[in-house]
Short mmCIF file of C-alpha atoms in Angstrom, two decimals:
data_model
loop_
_atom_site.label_atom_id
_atom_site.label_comp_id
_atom_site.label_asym_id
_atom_site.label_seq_id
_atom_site.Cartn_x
_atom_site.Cartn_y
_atom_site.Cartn_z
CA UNK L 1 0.00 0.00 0.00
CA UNK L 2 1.59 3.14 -0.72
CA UNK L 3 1.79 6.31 1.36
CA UNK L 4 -1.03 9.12 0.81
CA UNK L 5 0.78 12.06 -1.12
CA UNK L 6 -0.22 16.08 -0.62
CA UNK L 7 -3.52 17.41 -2.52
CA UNK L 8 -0.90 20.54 -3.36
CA UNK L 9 0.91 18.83 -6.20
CA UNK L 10 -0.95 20.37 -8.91
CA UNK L 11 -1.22 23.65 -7.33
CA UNK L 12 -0.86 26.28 -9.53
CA UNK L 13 1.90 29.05 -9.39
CA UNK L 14 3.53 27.69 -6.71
CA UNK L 15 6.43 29.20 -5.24
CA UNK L 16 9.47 27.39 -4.85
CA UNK L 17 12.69 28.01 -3.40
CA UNK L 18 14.86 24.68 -4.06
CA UNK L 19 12.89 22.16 -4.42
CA UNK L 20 10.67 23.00 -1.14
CA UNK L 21 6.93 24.76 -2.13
CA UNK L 22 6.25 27.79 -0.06
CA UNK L 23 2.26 27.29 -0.04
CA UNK L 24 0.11 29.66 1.19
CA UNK L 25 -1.33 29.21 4.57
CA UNK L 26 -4.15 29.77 7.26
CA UNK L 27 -2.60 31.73 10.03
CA UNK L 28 -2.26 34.56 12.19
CA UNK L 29 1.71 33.98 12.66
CA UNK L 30 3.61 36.58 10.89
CA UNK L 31 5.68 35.29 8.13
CA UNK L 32 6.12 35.07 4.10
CA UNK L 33 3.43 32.55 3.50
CA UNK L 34 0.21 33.93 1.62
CA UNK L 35 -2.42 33.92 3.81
CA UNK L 36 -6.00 31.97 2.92
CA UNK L 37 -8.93 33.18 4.21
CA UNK L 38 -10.52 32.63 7.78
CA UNK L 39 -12.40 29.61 8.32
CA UNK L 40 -15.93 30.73 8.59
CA UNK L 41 -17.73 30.18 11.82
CA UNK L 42 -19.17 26.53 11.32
CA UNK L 43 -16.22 24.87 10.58
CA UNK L 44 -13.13 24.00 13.19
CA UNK L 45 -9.22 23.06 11.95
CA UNK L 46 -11.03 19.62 13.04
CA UNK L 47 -14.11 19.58 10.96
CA UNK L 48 -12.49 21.73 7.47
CA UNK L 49 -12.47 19.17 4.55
CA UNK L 50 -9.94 18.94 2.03
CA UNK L 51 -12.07 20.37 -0.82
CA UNK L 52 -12.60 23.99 1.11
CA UNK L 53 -10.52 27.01 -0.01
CA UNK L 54 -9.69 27.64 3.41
CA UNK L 55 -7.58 23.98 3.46
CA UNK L 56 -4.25 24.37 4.02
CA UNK L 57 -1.20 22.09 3.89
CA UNK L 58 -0.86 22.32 7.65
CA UNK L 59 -4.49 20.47 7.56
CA UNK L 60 -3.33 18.07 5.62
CA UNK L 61 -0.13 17.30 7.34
CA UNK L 62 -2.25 16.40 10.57
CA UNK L 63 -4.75 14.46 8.93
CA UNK L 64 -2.25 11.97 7.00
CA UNK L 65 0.45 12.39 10.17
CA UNK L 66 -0.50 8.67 11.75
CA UNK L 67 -1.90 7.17 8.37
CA UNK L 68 1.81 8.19 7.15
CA UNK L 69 3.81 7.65 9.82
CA UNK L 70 3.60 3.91 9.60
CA UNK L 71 5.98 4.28 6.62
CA UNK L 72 9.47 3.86 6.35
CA UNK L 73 9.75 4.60 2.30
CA UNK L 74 7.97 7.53 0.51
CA UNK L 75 8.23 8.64 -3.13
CA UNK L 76 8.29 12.11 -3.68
CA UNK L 77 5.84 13.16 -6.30
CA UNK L 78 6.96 17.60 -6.13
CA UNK L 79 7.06 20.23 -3.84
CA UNK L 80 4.17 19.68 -1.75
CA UNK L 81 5.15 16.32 -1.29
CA UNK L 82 8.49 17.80 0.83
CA UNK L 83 5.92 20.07 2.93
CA UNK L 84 4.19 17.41 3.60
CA UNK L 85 7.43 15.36 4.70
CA UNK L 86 8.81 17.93 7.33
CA UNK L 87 5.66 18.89 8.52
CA UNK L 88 4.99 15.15 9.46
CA UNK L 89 8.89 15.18 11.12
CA UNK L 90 7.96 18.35 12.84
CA UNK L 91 4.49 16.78 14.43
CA UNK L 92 6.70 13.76 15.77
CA UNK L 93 9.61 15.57 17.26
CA UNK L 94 6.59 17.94 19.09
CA UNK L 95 4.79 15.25 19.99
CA UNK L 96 8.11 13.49 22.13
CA UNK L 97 8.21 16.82 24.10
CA UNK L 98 4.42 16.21 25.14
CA UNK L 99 3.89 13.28 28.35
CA UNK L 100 0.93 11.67 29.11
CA UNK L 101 0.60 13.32 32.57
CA UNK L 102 1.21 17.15 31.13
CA UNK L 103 -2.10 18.79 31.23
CA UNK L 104 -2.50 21.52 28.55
CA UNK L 105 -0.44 23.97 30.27
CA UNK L 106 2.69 22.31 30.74
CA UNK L 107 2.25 21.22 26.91
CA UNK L 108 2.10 24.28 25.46
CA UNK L 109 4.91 25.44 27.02
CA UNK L 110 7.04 22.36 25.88
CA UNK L 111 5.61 22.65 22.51
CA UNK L 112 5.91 26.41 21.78
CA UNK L 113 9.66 26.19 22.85
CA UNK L 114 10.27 24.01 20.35
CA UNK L 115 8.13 25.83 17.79
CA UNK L 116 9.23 29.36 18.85
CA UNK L 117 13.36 28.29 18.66
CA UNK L 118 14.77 30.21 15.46
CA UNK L 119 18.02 27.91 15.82
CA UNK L 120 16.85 24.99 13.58
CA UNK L 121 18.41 23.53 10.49
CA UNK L 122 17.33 24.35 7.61
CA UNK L 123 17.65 22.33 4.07
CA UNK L 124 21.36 23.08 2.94
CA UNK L 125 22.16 23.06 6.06
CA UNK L 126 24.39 20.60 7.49
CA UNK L 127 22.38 18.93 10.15
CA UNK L 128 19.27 18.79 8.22
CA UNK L 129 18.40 15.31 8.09
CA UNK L 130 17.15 14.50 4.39
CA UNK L 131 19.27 16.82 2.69
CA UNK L 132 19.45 13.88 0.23
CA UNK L 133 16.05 14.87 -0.56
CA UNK L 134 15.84 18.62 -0.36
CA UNK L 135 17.98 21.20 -2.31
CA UNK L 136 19.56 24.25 -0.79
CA UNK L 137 18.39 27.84 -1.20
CA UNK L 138 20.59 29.04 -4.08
CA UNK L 139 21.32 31.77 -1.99
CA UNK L 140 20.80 33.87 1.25
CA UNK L 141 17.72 35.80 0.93
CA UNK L 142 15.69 32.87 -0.58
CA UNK L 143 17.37 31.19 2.30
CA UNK L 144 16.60 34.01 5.38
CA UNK L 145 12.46 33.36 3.68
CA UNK L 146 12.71 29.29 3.47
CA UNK L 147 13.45 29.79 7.34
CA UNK L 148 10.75 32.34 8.05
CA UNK L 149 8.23 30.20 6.34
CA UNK L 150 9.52 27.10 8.20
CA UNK L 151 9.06 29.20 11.21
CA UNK L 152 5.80 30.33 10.56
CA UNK L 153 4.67 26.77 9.71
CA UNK L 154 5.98 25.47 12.89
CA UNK L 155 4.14 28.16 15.33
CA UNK L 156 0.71 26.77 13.22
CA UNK L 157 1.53 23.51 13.20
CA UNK L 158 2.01 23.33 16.77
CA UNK L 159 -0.80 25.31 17.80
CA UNK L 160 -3.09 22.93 15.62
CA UNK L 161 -1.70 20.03 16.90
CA UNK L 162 -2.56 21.28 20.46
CA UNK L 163 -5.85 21.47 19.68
CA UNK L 164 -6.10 18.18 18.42
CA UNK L 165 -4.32 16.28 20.95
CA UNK L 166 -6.27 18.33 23.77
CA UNK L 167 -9.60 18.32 22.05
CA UNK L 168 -11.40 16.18 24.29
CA UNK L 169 -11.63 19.11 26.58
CA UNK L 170 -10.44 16.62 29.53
CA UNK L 171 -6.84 18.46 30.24
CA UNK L 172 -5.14 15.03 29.93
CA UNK L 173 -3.38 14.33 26.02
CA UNK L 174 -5.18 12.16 23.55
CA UNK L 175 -3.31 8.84 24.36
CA UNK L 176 -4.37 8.00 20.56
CA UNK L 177 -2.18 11.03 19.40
CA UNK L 178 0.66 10.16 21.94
CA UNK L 179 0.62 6.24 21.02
CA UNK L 180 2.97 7.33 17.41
CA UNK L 181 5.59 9.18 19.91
CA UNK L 182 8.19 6.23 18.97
CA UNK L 183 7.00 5.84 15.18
CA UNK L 184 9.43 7.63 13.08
CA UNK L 185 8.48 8.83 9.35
CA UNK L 186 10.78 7.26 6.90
CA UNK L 187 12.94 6.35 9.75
CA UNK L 188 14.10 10.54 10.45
CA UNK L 189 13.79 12.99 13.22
CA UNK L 190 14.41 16.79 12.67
#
């Protein structure tokens, strides 16, 4: 069975700065990404469907996280495909910061450290992990805004994920969300 791939492959004029897609996003978090509208009052990040205009990649990335994490090969099909890829490497490496004890608190202060830390690698960089897979900015400025959108996605990403692994309004984690803490995508951790 193979892996599910991003919905953003055929998305037209996409911006790309190596081989990485900067796609635009839903988010308050300041940053280079284009923003997408709001989602309108009777849909949640938990309820949006993947045919709304308001669907981002950082919706996707949580939806196919745990159908995706299960494998340990994946063929890039484009761009999207590599959002798709780090985003899922991000979710795991935030998830082993999150116990099963922490109530929603302690969390987000575990998580947003992480999210919030401008010292990351970057693809190019020498302790990125699937630089095999990812080009380099061809030079500093598309570089500096690869980063800032990699920042911006992070802040998102982690506040979504909050909200998913906390959604059962109980203060204690979703033990189904915490259950993939030792799974590792295609065998990598950021």
């Amino acid at each position: 069975m193979p892996a599910y791939h991003s919905v953003f492959l055929d998305e037209p004029n996409q911006q790309v700065i190596g081989n990485f897609a900067l796609l635009p996003l839903r988010t308050r978090t300041r940053g280079p990404a284009q923003q997408l509208p709001a989602l309108p009052s009777d849909l949640t990040d938990l309820t949006i469907d993947a045919s709304h205009e308001s669907y981002d990649p950082l919706d996707e990335i949580l939806s196919l996280f745990r159908a995706n994490t299960f494998f340990r090969n994946f063929e890039i099909k484009g761009p999207a495909d590599r959002v798709l890829i780090y985003g899922i490497l991000f979710v795991s490496e935030v998830l082993t910061k999150v116990k099963p004890a922490m109530n929603r608190r302690e969390a987000e202060k575990a998580v947003m450290n992480i999210a919030l830390d401008t010292n990351f690698a970057i693809p190019g960089d020498a302790g990125f992990p699937l630089n095999q897979a990812f080009e380099a900015p061809p030079d500093r400025n598309a570089a500096e805004t690869l980063r800032q959108y990699l920042r911006q996605m992070r802040e998102e990403l982690a506040v979504r994920l909050l909200n998913r692994v906390y959604s059962d309004g109980t203060n204690t984690p979703s033990k189904w969300w915490l259950s993939f803490t030792k799974r590792k995508f295609m065998g990598k951790a950021l």
